[in-house]
PDB file of C-alpha atoms and ligand atoms in Angstrom:
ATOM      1  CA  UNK A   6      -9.265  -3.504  -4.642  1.00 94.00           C
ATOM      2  CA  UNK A   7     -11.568  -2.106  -7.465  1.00 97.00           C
ATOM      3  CA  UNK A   8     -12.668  -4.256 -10.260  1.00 97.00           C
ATOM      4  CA  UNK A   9     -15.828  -2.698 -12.786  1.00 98.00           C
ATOM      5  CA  UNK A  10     -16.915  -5.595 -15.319  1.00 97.00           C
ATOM      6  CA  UNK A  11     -19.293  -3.908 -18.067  1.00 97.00           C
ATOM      7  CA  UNK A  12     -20.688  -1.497 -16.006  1.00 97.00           C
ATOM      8  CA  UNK A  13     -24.065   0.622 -16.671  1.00 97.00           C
ATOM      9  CA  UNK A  14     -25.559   3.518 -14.450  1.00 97.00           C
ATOM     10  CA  UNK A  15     -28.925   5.251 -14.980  1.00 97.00           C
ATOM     11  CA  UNK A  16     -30.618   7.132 -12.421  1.00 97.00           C
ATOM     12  CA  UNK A  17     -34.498   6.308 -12.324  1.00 95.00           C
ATOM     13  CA  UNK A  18     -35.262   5.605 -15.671  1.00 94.00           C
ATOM     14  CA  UNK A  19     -33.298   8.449 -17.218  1.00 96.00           C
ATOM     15  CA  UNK A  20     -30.583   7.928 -19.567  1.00 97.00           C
ATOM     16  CA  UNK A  21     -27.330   5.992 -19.021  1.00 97.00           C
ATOM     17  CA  UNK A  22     -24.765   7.952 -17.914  1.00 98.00           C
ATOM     18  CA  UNK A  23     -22.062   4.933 -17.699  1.00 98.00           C
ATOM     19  CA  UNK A  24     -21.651   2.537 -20.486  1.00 98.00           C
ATOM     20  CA  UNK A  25     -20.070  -0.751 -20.500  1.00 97.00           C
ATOM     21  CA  UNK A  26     -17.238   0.640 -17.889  1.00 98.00           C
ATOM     22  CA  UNK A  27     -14.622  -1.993 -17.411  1.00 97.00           C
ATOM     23  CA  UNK A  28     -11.513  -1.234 -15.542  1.00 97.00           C
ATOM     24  CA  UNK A  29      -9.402  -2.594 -12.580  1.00 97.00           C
ATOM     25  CA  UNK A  30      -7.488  -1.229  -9.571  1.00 97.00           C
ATOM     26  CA  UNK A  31      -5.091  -2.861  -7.673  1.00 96.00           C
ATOM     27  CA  UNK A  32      -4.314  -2.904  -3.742  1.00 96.00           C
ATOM     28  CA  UNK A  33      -1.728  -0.245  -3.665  1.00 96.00           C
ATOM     29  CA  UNK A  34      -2.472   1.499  -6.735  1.00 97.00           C
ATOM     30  CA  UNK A  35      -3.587   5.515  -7.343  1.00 97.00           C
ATOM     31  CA  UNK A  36      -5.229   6.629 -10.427  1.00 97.00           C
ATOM     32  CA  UNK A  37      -6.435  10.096 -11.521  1.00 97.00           C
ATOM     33  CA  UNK A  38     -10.322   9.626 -12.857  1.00 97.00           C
ATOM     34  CA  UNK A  39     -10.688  12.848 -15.241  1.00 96.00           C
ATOM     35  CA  UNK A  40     -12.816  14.035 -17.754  1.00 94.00           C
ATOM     36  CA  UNK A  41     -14.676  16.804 -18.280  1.00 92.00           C
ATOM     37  CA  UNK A  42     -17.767  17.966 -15.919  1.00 92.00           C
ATOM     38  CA  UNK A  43     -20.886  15.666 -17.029  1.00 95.00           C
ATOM     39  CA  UNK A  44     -18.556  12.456 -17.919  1.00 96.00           C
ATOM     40  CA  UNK A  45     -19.986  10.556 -15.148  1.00 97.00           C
ATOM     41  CA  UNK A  46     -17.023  10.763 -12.945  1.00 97.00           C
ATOM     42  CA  UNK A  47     -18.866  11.769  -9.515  1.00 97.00           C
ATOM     43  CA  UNK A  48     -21.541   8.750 -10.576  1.00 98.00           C
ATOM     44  CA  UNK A  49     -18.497   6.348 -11.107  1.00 98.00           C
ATOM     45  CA  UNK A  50     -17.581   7.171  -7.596  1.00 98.00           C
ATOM     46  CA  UNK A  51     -20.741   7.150  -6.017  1.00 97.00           C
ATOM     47  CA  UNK A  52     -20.695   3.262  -7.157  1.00 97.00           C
ATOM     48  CA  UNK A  53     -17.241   2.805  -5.815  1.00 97.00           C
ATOM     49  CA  UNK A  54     -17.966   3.931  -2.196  1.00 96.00           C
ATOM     50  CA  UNK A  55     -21.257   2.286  -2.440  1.00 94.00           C
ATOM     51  CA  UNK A  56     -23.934   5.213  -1.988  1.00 94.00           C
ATOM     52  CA  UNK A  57     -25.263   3.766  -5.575  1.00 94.00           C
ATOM     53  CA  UNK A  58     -26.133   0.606  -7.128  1.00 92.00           C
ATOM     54  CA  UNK A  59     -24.964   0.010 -10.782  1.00 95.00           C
ATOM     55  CA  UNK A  60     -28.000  -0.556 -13.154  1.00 95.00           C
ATOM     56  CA  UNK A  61     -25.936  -3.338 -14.753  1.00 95.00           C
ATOM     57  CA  UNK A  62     -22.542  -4.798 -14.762  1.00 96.00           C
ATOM     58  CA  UNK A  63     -20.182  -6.166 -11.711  1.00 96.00           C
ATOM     59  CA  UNK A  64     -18.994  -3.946  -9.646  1.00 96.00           C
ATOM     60  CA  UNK A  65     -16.196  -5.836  -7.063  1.00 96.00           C
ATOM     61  CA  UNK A  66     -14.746  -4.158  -4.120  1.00 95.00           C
ATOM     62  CA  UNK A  67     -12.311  -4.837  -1.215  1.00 93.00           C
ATOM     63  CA  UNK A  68     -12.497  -9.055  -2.059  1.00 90.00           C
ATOM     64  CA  UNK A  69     -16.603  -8.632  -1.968  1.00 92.00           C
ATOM     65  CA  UNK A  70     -19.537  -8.832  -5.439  1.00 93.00           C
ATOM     66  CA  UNK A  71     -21.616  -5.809  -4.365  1.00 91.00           C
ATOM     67  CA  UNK A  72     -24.404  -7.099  -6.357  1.00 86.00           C
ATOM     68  CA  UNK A  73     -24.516 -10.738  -3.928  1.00 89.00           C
ATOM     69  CA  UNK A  74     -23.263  -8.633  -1.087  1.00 90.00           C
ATOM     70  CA  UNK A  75     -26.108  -8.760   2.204  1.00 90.00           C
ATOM     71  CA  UNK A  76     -26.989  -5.110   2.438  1.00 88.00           C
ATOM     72  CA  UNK A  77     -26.344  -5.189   6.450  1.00 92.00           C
ATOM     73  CA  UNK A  78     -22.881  -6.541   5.378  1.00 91.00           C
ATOM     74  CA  UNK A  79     -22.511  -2.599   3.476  1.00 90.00           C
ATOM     75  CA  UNK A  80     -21.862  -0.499   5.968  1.00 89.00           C
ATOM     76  CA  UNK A  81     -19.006  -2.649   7.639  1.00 88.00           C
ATOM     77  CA  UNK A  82     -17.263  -2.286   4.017  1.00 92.00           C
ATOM     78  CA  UNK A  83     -18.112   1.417   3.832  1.00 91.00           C
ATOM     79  CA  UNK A  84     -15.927   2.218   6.976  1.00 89.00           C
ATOM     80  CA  UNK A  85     -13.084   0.971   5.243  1.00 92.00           C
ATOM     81  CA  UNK A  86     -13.453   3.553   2.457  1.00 95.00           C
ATOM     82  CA  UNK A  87     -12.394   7.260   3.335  1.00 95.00           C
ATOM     83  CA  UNK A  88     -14.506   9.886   1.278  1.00 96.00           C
ATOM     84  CA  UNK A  89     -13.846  13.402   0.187  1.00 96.00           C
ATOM     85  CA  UNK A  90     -17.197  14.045  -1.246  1.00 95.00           C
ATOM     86  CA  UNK A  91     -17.273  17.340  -3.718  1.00 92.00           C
ATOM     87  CA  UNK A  92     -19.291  19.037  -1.195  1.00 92.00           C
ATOM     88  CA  UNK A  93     -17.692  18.035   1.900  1.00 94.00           C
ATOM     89  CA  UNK A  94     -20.529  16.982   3.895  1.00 96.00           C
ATOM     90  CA  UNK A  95     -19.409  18.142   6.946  1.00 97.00           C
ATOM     91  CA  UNK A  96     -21.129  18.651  10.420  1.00 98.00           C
ATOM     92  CA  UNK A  97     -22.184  21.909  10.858  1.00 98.00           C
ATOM     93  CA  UNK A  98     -22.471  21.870  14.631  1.00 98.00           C
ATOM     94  CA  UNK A  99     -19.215  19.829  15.243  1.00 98.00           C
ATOM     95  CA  UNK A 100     -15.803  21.833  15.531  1.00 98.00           C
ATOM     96  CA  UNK A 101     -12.928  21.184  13.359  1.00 98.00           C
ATOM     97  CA  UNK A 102     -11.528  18.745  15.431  1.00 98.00           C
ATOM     98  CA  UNK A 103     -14.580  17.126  16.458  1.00 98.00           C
ATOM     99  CA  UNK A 104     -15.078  16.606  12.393  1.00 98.00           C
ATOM    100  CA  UNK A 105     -12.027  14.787  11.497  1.00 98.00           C
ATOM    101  CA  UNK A 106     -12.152  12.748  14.966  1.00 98.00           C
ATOM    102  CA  UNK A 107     -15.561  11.218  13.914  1.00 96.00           C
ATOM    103  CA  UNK A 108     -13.901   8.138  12.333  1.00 94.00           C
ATOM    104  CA  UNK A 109     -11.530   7.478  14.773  1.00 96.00           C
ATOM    105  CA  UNK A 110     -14.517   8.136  17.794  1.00 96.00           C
ATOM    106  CA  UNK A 111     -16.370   5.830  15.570  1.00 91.00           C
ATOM    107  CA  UNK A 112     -13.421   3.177  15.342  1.00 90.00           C
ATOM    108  CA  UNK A 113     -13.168   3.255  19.382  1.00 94.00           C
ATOM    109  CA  UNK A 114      -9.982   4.503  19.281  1.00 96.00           C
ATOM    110  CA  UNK A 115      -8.767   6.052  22.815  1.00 97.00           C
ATOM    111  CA  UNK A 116      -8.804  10.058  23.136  1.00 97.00           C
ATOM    112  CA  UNK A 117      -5.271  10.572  24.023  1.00 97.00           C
ATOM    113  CA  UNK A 118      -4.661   9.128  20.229  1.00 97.00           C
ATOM    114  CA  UNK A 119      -7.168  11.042  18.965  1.00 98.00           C
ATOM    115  CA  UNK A 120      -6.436  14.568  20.464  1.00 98.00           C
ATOM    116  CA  UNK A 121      -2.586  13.855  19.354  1.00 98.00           C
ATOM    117  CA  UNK A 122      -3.374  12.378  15.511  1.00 97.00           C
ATOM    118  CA  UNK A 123      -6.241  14.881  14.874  1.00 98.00           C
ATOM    119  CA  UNK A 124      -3.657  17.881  16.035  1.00 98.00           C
ATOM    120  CA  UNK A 125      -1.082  16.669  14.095  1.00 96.00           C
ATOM    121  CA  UNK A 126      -3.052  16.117  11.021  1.00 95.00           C
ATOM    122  CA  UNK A 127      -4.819  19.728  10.996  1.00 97.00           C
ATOM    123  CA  UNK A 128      -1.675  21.187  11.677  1.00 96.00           C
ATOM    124  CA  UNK A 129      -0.180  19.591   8.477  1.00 91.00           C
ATOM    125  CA  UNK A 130      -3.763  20.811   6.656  1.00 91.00           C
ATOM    126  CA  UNK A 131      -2.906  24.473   7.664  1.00 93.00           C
ATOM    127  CA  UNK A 132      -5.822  24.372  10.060  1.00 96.00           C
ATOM    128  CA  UNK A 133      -3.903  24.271  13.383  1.00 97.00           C
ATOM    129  CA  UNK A 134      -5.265  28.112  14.308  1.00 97.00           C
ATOM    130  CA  UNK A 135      -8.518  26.616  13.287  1.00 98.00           C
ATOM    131  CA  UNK A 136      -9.732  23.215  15.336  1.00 98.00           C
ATOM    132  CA  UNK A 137     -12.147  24.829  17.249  1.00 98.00           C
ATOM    133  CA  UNK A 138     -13.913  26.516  14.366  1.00 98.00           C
ATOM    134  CA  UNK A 139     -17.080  25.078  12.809  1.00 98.00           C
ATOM    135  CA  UNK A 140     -17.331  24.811   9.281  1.00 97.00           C
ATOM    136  CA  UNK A 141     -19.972  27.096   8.407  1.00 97.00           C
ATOM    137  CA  UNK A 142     -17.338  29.945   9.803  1.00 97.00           C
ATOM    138  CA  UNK A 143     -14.561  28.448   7.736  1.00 97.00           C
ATOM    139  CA  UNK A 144     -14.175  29.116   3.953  1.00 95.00           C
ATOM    140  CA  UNK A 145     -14.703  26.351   0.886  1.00 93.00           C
ATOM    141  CA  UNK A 146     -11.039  25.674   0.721  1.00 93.00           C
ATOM    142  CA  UNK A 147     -10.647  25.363   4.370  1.00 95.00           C
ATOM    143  CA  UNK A 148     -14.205  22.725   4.570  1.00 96.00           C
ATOM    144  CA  UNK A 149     -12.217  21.140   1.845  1.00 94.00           C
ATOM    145  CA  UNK A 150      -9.497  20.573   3.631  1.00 94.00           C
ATOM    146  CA  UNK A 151     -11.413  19.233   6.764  1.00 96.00           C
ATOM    147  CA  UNK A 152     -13.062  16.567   4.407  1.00 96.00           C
ATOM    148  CA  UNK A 153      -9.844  15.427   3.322  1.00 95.00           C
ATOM    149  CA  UNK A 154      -8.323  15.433   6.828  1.00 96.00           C
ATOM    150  CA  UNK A 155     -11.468  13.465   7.941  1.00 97.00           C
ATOM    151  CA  UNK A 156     -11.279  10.698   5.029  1.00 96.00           C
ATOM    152  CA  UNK A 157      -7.785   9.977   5.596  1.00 95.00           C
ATOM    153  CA  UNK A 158      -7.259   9.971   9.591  1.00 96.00           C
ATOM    154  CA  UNK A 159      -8.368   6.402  10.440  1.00 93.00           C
ATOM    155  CA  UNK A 160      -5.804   5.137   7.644  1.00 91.00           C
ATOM    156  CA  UNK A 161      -8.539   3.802   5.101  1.00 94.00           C
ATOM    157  CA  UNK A 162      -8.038   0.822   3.051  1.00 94.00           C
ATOM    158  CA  UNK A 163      -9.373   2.725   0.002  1.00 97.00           C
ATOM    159  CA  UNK A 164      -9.524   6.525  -0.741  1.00 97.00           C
ATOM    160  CA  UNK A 165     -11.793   8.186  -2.761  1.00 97.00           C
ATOM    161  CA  UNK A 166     -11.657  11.665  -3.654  1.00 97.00           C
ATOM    162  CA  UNK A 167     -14.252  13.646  -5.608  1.00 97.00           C
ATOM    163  CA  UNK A 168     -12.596  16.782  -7.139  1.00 95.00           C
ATOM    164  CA  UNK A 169     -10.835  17.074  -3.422  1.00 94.00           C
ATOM    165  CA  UNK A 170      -8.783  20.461  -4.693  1.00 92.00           C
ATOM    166  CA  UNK A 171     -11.267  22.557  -6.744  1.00 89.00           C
ATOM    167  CA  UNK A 172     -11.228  25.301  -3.575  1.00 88.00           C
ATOM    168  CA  UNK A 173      -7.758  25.715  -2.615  1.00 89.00           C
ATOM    169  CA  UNK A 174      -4.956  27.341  -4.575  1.00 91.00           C
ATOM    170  CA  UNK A 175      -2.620  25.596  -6.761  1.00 90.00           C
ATOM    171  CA  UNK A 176       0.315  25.382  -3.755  1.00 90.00           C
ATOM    172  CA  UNK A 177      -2.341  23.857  -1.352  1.00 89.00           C
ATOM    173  CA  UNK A 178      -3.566  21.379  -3.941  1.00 92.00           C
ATOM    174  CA  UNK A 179       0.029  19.912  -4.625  1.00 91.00           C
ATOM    175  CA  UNK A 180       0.293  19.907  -0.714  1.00 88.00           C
ATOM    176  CA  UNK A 181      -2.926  17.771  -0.459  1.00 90.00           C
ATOM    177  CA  UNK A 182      -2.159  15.734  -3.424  1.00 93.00           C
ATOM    178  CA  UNK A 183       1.598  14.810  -1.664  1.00 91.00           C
ATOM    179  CA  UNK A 184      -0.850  13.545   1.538  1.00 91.00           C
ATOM    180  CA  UNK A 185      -2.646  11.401  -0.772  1.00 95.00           C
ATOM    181  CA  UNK A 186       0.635   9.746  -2.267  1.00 95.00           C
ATOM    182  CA  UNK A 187       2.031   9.842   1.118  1.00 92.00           C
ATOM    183  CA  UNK A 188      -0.427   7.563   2.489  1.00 92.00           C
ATOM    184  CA  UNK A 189      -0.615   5.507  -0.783  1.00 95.00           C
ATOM    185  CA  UNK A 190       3.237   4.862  -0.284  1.00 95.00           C
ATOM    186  CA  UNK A 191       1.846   3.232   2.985  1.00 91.00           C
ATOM    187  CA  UNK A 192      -0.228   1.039   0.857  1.00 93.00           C
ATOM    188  CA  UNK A 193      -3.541   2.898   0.910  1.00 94.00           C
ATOM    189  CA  UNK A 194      -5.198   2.326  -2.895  1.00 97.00           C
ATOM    190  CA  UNK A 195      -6.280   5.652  -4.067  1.00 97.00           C
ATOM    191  CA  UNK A 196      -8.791   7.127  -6.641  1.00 98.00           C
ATOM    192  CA  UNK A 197      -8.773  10.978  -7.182  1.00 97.00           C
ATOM    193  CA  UNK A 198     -11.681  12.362  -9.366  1.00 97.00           C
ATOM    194  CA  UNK A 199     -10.293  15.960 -11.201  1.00 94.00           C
ATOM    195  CA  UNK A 200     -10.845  17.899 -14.094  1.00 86.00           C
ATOM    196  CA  UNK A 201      -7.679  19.692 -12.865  1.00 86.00           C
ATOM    197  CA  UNK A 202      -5.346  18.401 -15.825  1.00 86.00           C
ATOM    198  CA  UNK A 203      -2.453  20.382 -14.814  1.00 86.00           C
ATOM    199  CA  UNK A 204      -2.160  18.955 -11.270  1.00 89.00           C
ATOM    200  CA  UNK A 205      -2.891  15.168 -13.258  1.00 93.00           C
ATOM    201  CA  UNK A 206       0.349  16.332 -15.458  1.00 92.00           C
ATOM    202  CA  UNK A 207       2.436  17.173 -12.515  1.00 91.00           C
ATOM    203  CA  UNK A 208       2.054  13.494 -10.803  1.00 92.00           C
ATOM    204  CA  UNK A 209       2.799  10.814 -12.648  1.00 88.00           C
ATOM    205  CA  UNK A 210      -0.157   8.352 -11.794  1.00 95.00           C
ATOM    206  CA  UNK A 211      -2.247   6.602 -14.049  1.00 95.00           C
ATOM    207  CA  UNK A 212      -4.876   8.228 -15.695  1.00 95.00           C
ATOM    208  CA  UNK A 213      -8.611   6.600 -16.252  1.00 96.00           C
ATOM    209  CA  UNK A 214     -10.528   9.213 -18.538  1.00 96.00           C
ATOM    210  CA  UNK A 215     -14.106   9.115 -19.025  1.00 97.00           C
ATOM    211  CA  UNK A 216     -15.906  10.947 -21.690  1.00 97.00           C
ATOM    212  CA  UNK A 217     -19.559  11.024 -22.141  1.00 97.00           C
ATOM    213  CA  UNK A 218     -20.012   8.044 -19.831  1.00 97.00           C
ATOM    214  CA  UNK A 219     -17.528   5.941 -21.711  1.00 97.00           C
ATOM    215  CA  UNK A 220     -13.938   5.332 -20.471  1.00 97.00           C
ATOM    216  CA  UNK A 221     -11.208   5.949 -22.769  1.00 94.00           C
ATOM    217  CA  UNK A 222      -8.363   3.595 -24.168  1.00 88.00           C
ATOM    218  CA  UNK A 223      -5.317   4.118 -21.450  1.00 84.00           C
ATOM    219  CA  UNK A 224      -2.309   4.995 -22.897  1.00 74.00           C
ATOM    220  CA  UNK A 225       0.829   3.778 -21.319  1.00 61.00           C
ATOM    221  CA  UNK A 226       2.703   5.938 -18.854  1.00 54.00           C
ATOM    222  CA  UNK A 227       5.603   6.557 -21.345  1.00 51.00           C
ATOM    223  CA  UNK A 228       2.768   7.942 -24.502  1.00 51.00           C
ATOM    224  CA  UNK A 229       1.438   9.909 -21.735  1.00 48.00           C
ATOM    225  CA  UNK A 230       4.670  11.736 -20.646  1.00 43.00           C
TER     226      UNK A 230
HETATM  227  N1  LIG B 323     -28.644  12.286  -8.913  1.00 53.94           N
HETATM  228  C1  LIG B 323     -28.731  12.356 -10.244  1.00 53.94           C
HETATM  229  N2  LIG B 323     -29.908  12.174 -10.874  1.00 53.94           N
HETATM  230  C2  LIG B 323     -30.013  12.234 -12.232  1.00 53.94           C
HETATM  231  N3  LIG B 323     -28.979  12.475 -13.052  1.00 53.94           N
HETATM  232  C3  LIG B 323     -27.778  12.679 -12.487  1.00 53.94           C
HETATM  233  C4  LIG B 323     -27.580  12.626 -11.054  1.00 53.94           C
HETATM  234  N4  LIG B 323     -26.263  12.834 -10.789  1.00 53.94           N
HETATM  235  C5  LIG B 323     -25.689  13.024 -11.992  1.00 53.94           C
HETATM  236  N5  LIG B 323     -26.572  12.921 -13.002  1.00 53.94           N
HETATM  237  C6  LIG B 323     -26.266  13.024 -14.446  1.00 53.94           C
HETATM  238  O1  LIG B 323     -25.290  12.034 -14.751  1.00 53.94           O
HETATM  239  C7  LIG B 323     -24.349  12.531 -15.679  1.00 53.94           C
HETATM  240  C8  LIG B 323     -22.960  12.397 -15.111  1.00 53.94           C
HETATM  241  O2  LIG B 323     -22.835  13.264 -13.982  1.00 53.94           O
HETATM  242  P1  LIG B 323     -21.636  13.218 -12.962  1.00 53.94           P
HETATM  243  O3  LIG B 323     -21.381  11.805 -12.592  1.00 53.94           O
HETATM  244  O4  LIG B 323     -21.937  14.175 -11.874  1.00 53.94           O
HETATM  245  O5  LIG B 323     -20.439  13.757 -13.880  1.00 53.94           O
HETATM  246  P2  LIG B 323     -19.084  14.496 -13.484  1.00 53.94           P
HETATM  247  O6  LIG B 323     -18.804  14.215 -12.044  1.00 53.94           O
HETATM  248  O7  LIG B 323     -18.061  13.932 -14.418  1.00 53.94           O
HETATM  249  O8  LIG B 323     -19.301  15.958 -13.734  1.00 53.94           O
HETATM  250  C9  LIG B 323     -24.747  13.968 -15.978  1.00 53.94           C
HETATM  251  O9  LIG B 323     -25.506  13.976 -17.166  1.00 53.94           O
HETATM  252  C10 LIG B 323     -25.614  14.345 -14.798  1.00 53.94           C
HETATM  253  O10 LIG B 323     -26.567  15.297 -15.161  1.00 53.94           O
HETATM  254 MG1  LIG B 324     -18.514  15.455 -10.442  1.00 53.94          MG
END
């Protein structure tokens, strides 16, 4: 699903904030990316759902070589990721609803599905007295939860989460976190980046940790327990 051979991000002709970052996920699997704030965990993302370029290395996704990948061919392989970016990036002017229905609008899929899924899914959020409320109105944790209900509706092949929980309470976050292994047990891969080490410690996935740039040695699941 996600293979990294050697690679090396810079932005502009800073300093490299990745080094030689070789790792592998498989179809199916979920992994925690932690580390603390300035690790280069937002910037590993970034190059998994494609909004950056590494400055060296192989990055493989979904069966394709970025790197040899047609640009016009990028866009059909970023529908197939769902984002929860760390600042939501939601549409201001676009209800609730209308937020999290985007990708299935966008897939063509017909309203009656739509009005019944996006419901359904808000509901389960804790946003059912809230559709018709536009996010500026709404609080962080509340966006937050829109952005993950909106990555996760169309049933993504990949899921990538950037710190998806740092604005709802510890209850909410275990609730969100059981929608993310919920889908995953319907064979959705997904990668969750958190410097929440307490919720990490309370799911038993595996754990990719960067520090300064560099990912660490994994330990096995049993040294990690
Ligand atoms: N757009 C950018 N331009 C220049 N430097 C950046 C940019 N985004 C992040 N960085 C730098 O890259 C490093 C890693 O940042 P980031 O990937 O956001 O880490 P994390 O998500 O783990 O906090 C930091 O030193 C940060 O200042
Ligand atoms: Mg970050």
């Amino acid at each position: 699903m996600i293979r990294f051979d050697n690679v090396g991000m810079r932005y502009g002709d800073g300093p490299e904030v990745l080094h030689d970052v070789t790792f592998e996920l498989e179809s199916g699997g979920f992994a925690f990316l932690t580390g603390p704030s300035g690790a280069g965990k937002s910037t590993l993302l970034k190059l998994v759902y494609l909004a950056e370029r590494p400055t060296r290395g192989l990055v493989h996704l979904l069966g394709h070589d970025i790197a040899t990948t047609p640009r016009r061919r990028l866009p059909e392989l970023r529908r197939r990721i769902g984002v929860v970016f760390q600042d939501f990036r939601l549409v201001d002017h676009l209800s609730a609803f209308d937020n999290v229905a985007l990708p299935l609008r966008v897939a063509g899929a017909p309203e009656t599905r739509i009005r019944e899924e996006v419901t359904e899914l808000l509901h389960w959020v804790g946003l059912g007295d809230h559709m018709d409320a536009r996010p500026p109105a709404l609080s962080g944790g509340q966006q937050q939860r829109i952005a993950i209900a909106r990555a996760v509706i169309a049933r993504p092949k990949l899921i990538v989460a950037d710190e998806p929980t740092g604005n709802v309470d510890d209850k909410m976050a275990f609730r969100l976190m059981r929608l993310f292994e919920e889908l995953n047990r319907h064979g959705t891969t997904v990668l969750v980046a958190t410097h929440n080490d307490a919720l990490v410690a309370r799911f038993g996935h595996r754990r990719l940790r960067l520090e300064a740039g560099e990912l660490m040695p994994e330990r096995s699941a049993r040294q990690s327990a």
